[in-house]
mmCIF file of C-alpha atoms in Angstrom:
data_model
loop_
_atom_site.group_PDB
_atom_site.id
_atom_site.type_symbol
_atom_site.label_atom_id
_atom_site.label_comp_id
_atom_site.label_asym_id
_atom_site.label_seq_id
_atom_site.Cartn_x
_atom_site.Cartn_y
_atom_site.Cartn_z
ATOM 1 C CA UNK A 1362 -4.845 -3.157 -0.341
ATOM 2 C CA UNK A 1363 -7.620 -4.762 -2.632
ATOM 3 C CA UNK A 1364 -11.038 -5.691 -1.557
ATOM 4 C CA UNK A 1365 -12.974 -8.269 -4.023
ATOM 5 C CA UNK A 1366 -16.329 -9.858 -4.626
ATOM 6 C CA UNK A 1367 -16.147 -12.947 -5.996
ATOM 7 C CA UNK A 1368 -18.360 -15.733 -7.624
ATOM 8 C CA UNK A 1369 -17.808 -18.904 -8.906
ATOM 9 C CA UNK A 1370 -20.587 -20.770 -10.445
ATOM 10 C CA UNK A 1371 -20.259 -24.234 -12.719
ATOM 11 C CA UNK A 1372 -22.773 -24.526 -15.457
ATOM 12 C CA UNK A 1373 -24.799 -27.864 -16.878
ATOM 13 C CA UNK A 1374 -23.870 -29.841 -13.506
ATOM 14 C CA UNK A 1375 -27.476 -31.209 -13.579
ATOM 15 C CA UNK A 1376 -28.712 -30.281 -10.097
ATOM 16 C CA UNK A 1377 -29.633 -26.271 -9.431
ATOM 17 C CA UNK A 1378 -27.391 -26.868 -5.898
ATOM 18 C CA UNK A 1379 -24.221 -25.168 -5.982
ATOM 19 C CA UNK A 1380 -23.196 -25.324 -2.391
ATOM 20 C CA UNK A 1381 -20.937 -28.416 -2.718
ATOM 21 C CA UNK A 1382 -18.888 -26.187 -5.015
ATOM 22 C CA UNK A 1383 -19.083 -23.197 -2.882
ATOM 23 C CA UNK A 1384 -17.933 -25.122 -0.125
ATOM 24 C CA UNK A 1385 -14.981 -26.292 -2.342
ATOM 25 C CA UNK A 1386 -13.887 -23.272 -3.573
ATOM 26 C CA UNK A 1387 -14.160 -21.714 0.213
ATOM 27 C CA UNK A 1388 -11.708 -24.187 1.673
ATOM 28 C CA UNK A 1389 -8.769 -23.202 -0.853
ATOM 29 C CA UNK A 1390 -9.684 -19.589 0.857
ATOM 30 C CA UNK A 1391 -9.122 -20.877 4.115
ATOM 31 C CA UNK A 1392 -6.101 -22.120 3.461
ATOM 32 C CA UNK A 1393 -4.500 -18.603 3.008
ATOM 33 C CA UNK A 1394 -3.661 -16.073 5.118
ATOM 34 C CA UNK A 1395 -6.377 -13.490 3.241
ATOM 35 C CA UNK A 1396 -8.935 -11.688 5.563
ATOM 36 C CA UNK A 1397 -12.078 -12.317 3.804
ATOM 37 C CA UNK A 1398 -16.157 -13.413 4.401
ATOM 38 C CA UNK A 1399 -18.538 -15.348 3.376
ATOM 39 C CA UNK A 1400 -21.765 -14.219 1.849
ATOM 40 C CA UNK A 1401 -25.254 -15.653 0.532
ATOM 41 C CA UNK A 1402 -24.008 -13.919 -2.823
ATOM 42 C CA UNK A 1403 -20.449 -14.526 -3.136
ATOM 43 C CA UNK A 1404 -17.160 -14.376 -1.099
ATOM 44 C CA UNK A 1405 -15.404 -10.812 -0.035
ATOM 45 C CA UNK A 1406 -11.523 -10.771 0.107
ATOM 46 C CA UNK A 1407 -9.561 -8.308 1.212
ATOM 47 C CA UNK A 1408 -5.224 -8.238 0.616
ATOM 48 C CA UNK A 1409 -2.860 -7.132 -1.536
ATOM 49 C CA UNK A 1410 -4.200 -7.579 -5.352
ATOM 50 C CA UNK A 1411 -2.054 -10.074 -6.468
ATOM 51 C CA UNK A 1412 -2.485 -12.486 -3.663
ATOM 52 C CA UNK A 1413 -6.440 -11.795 -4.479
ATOM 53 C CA UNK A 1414 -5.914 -12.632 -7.774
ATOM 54 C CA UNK A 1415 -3.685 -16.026 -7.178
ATOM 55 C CA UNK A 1416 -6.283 -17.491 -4.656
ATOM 56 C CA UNK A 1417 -8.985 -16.784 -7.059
ATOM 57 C CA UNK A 1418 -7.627 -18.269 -9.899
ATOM 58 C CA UNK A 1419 -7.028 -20.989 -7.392
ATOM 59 C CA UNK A 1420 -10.537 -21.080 -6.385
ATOM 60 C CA UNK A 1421 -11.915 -20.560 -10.321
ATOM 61 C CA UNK A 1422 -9.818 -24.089 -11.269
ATOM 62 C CA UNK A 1423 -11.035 -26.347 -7.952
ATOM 63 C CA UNK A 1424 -14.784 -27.218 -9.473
ATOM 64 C CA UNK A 1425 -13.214 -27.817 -12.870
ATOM 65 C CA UNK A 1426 -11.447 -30.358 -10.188
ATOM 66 C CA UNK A 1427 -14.887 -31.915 -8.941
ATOM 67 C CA UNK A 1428 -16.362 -32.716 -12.568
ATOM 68 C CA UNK A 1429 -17.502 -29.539 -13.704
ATOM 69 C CA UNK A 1430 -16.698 -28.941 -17.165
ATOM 70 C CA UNK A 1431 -17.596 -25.170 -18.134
ATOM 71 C CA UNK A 1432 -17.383 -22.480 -14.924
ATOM 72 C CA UNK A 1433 -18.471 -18.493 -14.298
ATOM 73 C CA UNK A 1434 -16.798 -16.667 -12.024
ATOM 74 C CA UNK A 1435 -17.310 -12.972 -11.863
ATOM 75 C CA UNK A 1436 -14.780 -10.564 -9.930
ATOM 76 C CA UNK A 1437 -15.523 -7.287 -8.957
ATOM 77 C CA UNK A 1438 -12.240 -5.382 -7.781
ATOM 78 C CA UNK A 1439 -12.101 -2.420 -5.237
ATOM 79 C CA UNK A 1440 -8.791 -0.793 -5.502
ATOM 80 C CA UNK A 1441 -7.726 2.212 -3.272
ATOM 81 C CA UNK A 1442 -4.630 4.037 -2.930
ATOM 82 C CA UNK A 1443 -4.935 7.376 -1.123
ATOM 83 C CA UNK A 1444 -5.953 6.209 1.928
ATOM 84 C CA UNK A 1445 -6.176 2.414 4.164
ATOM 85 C CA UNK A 1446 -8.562 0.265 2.356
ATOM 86 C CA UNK A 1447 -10.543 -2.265 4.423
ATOM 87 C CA UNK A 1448 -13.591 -4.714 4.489
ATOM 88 C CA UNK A 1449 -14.118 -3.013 8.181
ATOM 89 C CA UNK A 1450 -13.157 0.852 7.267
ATOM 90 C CA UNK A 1451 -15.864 0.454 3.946
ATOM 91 C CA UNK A 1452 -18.345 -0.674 6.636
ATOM 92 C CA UNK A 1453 -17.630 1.627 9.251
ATOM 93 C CA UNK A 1454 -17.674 4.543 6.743
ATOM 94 C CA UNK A 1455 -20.634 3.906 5.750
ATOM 95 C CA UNK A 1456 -22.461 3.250 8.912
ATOM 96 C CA UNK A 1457 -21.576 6.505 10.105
ATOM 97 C CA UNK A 1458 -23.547 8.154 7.725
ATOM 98 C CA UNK A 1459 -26.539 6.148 8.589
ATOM 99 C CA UNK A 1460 -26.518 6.931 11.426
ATOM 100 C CA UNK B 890 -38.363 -15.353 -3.530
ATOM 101 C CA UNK B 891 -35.142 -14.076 -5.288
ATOM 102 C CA UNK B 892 -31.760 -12.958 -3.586
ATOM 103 C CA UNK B 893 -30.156 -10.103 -5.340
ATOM 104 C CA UNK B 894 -26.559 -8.230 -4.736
ATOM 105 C CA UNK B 895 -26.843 -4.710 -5.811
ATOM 106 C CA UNK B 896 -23.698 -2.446 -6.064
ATOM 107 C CA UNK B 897 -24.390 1.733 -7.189
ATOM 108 C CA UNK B 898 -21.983 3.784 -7.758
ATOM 109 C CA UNK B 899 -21.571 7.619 -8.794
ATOM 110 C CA UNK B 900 -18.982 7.961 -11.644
ATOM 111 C CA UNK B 901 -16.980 11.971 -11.631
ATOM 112 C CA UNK B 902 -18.504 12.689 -8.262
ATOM 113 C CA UNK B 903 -14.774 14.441 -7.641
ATOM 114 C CA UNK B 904 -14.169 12.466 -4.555
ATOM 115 C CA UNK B 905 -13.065 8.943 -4.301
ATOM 116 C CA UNK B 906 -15.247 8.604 -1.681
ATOM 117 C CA UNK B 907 -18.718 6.877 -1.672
ATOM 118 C CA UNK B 908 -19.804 6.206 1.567
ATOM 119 C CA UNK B 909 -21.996 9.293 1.690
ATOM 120 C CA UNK B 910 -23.838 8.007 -1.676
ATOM 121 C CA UNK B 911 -23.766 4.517 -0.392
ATOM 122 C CA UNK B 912 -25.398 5.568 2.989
ATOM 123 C CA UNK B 913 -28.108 7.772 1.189
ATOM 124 C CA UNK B 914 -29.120 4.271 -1.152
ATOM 125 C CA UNK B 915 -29.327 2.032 2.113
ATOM 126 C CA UNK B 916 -31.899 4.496 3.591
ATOM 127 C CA UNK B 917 -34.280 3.754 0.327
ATOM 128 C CA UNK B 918 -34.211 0.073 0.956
ATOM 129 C CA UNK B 919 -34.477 0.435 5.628
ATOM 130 C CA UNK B 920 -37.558 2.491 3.859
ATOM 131 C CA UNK B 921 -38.962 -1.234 2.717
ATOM 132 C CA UNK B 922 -39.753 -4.035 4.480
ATOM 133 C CA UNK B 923 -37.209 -6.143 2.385
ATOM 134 C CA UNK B 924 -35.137 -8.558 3.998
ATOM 135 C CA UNK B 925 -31.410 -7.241 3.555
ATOM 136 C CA UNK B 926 -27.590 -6.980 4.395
ATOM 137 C CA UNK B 927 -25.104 -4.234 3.835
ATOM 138 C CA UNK B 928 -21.474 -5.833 2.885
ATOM 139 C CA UNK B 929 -18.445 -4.079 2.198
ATOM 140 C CA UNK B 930 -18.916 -4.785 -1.341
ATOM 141 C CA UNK B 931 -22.621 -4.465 -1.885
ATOM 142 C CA UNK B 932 -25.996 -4.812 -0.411
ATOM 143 C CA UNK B 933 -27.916 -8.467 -0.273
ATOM 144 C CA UNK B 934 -31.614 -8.237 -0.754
ATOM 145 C CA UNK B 935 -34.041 -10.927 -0.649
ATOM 146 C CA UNK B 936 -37.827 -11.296 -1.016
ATOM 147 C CA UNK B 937 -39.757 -11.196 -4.495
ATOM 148 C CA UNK B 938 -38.075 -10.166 -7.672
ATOM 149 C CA UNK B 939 -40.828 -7.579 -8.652
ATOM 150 C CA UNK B 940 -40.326 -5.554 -4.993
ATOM 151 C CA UNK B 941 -36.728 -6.229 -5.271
ATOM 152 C CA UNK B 942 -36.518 -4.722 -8.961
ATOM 153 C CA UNK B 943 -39.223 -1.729 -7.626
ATOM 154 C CA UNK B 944 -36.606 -0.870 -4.845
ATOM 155 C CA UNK B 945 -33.349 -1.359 -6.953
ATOM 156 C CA UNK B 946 -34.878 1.175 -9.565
ATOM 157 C CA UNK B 947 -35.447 3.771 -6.689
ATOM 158 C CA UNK B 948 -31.909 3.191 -5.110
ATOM 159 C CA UNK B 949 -30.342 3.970 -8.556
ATOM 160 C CA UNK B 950 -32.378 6.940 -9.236
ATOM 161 C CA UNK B 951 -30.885 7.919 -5.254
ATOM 162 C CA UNK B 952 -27.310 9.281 -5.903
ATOM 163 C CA UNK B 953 -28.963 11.372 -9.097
ATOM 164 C CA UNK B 954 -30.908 13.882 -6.620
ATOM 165 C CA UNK B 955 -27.666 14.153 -4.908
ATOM 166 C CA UNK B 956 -25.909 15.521 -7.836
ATOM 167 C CA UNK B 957 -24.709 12.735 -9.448
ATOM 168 C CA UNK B 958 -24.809 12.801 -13.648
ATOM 169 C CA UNK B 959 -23.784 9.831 -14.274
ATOM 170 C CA UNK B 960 -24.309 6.435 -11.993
ATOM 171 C CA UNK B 961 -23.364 2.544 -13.086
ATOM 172 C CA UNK B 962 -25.660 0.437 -11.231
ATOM 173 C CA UNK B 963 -24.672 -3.192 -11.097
ATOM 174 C CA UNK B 964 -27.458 -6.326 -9.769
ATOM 175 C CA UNK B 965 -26.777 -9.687 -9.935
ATOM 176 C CA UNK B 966 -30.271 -11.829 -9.395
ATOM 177 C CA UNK B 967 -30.209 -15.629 -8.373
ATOM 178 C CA UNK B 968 -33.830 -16.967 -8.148
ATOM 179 C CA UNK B 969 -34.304 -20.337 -7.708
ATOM 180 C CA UNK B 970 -37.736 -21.590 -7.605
ATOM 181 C CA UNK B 971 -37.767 -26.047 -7.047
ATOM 182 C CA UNK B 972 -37.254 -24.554 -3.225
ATOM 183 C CA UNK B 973 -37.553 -22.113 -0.560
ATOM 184 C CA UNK B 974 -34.525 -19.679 -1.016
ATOM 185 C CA UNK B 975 -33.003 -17.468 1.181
ATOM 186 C CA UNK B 976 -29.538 -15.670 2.321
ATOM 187 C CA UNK B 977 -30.174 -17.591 5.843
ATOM 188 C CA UNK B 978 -30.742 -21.111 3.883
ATOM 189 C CA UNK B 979 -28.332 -20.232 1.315
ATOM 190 C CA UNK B 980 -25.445 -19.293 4.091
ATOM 191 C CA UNK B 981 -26.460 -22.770 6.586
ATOM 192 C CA UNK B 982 -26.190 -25.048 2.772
ATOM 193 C CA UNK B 983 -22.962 -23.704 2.397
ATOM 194 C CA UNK B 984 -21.848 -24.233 5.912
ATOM 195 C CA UNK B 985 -22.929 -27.490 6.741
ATOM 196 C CA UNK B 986 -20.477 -28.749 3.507
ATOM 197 C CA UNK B 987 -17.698 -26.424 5.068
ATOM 198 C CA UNK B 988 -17.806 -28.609 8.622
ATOM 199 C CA UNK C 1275 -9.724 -21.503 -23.646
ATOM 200 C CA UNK C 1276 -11.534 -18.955 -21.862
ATOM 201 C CA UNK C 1277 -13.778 -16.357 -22.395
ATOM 202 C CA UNK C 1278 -14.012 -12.998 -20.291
ATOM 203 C CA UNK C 1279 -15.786 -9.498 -20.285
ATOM 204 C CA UNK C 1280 -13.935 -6.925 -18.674
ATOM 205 C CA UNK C 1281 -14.918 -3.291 -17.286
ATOM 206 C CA UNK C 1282 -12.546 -0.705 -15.705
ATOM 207 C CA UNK C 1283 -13.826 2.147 -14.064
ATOM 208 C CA UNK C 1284 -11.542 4.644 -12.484
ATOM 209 C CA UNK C 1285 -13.701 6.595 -9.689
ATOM 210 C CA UNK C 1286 -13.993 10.107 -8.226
ATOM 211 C CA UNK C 1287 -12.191 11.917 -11.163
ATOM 212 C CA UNK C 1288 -13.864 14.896 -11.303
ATOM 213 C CA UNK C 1289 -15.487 14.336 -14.690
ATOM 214 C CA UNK C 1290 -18.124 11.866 -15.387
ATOM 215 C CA UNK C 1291 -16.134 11.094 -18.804
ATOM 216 C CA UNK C 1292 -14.159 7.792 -18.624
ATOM 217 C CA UNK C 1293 -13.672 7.666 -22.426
ATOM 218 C CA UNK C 1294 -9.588 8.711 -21.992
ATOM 219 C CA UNK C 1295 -9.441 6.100 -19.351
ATOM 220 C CA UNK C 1296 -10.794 3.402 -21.322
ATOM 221 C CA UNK C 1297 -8.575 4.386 -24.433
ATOM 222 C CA UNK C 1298 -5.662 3.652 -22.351
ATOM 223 C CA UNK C 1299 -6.682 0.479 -20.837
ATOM 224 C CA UNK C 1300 -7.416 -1.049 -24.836
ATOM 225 C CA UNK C 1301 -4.308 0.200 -26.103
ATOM 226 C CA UNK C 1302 -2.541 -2.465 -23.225
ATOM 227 C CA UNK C 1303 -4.649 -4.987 -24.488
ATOM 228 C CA UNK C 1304 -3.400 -3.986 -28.319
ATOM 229 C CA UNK C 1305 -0.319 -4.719 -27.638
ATOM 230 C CA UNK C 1306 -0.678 -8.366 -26.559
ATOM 231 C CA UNK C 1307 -1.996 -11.086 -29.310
ATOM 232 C CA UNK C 1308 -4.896 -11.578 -27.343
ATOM 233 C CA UNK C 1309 -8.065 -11.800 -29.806
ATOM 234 C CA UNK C 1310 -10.517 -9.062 -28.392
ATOM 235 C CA UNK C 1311 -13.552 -6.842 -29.042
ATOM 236 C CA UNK C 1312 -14.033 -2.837 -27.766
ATOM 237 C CA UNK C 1313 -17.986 -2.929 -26.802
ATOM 238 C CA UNK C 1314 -19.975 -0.046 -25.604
ATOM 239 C CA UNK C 1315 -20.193 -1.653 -22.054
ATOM 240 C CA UNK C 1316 -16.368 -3.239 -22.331
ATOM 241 C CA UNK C 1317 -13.995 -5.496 -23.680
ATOM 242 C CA UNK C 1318 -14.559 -8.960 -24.736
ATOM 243 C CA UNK C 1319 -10.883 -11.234 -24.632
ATOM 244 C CA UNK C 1320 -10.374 -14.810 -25.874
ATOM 245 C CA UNK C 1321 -7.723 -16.763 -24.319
ATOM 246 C CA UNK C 1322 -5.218 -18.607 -22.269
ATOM 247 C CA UNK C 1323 -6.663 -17.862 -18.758
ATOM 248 C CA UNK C 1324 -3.634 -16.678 -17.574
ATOM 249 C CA UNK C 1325 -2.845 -14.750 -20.256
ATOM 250 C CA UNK C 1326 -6.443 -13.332 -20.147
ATOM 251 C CA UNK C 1327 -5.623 -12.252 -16.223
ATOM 252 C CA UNK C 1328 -1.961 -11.180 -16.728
ATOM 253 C CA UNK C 1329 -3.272 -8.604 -19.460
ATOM 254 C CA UNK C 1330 -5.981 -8.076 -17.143
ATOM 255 C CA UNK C 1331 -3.448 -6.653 -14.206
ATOM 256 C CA UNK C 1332 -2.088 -4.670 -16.275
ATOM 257 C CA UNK C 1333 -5.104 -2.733 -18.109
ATOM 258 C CA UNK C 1334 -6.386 -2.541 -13.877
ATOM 259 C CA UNK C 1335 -3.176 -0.612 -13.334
ATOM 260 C CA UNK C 1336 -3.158 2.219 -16.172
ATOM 261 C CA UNK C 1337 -5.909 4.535 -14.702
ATOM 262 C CA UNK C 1338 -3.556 4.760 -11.275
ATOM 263 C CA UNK C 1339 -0.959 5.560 -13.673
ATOM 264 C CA UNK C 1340 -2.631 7.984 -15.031
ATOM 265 C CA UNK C 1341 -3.793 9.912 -11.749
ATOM 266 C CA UNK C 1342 -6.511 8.027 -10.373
ATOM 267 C CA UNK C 1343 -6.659 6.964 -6.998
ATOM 268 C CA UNK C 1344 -9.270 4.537 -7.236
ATOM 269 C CA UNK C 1345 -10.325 1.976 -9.596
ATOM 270 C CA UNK C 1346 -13.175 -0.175 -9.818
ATOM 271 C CA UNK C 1347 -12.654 -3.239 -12.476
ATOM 272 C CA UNK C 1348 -15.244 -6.114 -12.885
ATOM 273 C CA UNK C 1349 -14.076 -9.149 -14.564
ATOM 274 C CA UNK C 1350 -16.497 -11.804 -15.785
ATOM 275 C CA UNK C 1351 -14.984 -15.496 -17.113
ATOM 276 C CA UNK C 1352 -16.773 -18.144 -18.923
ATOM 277 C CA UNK C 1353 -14.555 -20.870 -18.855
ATOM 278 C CA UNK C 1354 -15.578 -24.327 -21.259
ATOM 279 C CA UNK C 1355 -13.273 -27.172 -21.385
ATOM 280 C CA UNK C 1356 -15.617 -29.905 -22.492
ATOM 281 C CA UNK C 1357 -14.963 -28.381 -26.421
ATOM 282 C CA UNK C 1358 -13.643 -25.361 -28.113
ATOM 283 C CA UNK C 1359 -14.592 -22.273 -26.876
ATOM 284 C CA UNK C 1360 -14.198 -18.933 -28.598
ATOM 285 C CA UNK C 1361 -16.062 -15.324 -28.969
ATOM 286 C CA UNK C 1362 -16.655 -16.338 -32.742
ATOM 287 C CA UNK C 1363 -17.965 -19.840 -31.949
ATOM 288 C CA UNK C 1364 -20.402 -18.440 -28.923
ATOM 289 C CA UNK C 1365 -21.961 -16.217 -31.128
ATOM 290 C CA UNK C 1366 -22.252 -18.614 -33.986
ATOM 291 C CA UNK C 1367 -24.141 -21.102 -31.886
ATOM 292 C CA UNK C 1368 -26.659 -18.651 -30.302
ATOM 293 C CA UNK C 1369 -27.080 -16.886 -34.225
ATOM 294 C CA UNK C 1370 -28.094 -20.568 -35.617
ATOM 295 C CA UNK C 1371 -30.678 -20.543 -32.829
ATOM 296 C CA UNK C 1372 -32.473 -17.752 -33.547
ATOM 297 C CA UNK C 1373 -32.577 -18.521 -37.542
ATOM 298 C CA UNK D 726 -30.974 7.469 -22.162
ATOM 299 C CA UNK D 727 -29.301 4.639 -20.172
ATOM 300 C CA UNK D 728 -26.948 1.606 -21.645
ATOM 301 C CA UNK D 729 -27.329 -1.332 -19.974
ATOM 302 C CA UNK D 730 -25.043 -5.235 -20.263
ATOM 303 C CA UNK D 731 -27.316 -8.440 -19.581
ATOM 304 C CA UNK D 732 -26.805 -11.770 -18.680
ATOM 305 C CA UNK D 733 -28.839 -14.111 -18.100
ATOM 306 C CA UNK D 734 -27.501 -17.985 -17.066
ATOM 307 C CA UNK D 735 -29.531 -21.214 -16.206
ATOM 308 C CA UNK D 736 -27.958 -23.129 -14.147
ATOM 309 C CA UNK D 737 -28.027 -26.921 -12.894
ATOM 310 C CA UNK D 738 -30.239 -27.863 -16.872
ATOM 311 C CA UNK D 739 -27.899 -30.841 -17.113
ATOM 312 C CA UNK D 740 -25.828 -29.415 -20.216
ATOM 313 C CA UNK D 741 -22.887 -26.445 -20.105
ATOM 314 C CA UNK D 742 -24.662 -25.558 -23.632
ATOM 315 C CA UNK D 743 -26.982 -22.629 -22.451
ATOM 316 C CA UNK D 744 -27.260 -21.005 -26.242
ATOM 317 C CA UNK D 745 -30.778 -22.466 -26.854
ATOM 318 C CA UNK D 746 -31.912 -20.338 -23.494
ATOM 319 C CA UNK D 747 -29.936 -17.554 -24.792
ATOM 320 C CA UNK D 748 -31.557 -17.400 -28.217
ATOM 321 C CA UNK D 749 -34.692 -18.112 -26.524
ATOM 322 C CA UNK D 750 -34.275 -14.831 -24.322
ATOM 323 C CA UNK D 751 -33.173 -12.605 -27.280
ATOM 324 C CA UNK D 752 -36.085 -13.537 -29.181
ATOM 325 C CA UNK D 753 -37.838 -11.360 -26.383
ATOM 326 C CA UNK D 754 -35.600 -8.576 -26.790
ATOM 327 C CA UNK D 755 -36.001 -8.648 -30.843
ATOM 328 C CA UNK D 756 -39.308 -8.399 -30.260
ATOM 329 C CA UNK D 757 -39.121 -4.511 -28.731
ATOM 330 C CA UNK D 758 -38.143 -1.390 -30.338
ATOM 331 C CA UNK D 759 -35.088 -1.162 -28.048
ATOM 332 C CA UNK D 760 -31.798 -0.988 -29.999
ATOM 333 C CA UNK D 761 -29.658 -3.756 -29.054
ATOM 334 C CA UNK D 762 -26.643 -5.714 -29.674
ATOM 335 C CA UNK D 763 -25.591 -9.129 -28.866
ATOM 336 C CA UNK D 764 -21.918 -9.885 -27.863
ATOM 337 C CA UNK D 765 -20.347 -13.456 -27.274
ATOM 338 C CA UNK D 766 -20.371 -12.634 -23.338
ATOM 339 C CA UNK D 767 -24.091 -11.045 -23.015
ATOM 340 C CA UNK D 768 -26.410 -8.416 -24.780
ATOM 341 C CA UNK D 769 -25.953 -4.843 -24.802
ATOM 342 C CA UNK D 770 -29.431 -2.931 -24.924
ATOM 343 C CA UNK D 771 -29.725 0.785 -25.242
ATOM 344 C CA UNK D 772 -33.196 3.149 -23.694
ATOM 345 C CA UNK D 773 -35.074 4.337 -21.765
ATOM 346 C CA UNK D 774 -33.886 2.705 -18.020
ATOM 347 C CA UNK D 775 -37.631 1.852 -17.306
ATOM 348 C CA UNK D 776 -38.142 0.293 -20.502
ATOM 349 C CA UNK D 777 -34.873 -1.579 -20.434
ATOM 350 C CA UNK D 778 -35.479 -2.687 -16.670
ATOM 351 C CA UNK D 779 -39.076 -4.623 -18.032
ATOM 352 C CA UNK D 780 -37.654 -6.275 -20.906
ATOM 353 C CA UNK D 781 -35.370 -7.095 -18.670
ATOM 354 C CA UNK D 782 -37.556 -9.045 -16.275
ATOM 355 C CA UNK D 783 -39.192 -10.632 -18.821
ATOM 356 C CA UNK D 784 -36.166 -11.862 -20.204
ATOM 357 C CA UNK D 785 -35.289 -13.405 -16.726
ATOM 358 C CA UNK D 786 -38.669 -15.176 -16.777
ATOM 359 C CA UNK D 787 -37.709 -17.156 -20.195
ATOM 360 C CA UNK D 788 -35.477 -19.923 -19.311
ATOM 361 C CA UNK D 789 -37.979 -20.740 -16.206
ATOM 362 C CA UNK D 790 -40.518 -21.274 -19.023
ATOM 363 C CA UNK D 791 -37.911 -23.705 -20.828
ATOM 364 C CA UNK D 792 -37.678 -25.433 -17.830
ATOM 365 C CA UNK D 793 -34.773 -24.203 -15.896
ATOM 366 C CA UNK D 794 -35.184 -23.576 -12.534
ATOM 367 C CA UNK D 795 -33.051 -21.501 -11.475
ATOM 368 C CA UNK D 796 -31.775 -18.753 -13.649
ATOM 369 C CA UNK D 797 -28.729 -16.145 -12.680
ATOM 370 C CA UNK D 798 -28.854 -12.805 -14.375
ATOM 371 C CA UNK D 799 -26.221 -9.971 -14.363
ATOM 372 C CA UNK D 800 -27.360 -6.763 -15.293
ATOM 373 C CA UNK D 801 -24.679 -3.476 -15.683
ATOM 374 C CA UNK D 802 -26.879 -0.226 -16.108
ATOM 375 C CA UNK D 803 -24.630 2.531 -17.306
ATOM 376 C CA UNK D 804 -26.915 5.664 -16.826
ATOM 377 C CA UNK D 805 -25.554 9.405 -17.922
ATOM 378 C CA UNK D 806 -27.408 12.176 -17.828
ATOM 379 C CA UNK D 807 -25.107 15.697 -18.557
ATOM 380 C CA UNK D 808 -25.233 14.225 -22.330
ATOM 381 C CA UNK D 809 -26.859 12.119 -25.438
ATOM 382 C CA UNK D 810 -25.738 8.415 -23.907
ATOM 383 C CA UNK D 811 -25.738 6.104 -26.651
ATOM 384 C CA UNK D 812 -24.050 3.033 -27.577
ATOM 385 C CA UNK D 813 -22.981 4.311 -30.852
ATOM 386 C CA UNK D 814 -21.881 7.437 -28.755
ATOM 387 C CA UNK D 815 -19.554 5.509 -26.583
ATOM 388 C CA UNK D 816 -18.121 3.871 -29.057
ATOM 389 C CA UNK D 817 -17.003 7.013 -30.862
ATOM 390 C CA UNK D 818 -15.734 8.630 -28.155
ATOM 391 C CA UNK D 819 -13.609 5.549 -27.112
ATOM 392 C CA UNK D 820 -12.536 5.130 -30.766
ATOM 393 C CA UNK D 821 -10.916 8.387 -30.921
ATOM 394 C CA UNK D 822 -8.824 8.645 -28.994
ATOM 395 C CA UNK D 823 -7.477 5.439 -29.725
ATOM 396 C CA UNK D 824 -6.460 6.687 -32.876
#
């Protein structure tokens, strides 16, 4: 199990507002079974690596879709093997240190 | 205001494990009076660039004093400035085009 | 044609040197007919999208095959359809800027 | 000695061309002592991490000056300390063992 961070951003659409795109891209997401969430900074997913990287090639074509003509997506991949790997296991790990 | 995701991460710490250097990081920034949120992937900040970039450079410097030699920092900025800009108002634009 | 920047950083090896890592990774990425550039911060491939992110899977799995047991990769993509996009036509147009 | 990968992306300006911004933000950078290199995907600077991290912000300012306004930057620190961290450095010790 993968977990990724994911943004997709189109370029020279001639309004700063992305969030129609966003939204876009979010509904392929929600048409799969993948666990994943929503962020003010991009969108986590968490599954096997290459379902993750299906959807989000997927996701990277639907503003291309909507009129955009040039997009940037950035992936960053978390990939652990010796042990479960989970959005929810990352966060509890962590929060058990904090406390 | 700007909204940055920050990811830091100790490279040849031995361990595949993080949390502990993740954990130590997040205490810097409950230090500040920064708006924030810890993902599974990263931590959200948002407020103005200059005290975001202030914090961001004391986070990195974190996992050093914990032994660390070498650490790959990674901060994605978005700062948009024709309107107020949050991770609340970013999150509810994104939403409302989801319903 | 797309453009992408690609890092691959295995984690908790024991030695803050990823140099043998990243060797292994390029020498995938040799053996395709992908056009590509070895920077100091990682590698620069010009492309077919999918064959960009086929050859990208793979150079993500070496470091596991080579003992690590996790693996951090971070895959940026500028994609431009509206004309022809390549590494030696990006940096043309930004060099006849700054003239 | 840190090595640091920057870039910095206008968005909503009406055009997918963004090389005029990008030649108007290395113009900054060429105008430090801070050896650098541009690549087709973003710019490469090597330094000291405090000196990097205030070009940097001025960079980020640039395109709002242009008119943009809103402006996503990406910025990668790579930050060793058990050694000399240079780009040349890395380069050299990729590069052999490739051979």
């Amino acid at each position: 199990m993968a977990i990724a961070f994911l943004t997709i951003t189109p370029l020279g659409t001639g309004t700063p507002s992305v969030s129609r795109f966003v939204a876009g891209v979010e509904e392929i997401l929600r048409g799969t079974s993948l666990n994943h969430q929503l962020t003010a900074m991009g969108t986590i997913i968490e599954g096997d690596l290459d379902a993750i990287l299906a959807v989000v090639r997927r996701m990277h074509e639907a503003p291309f879709q909507e009129g955009a003509v040039r997009v940037s997506t950035l992936v960053k991949i978390d990939d652990r093997r010796d042990k479960e790997h989970t959005i929810a296991g990352k966060m509890r790990s962590v929060e058990e240190k904090l406390r």
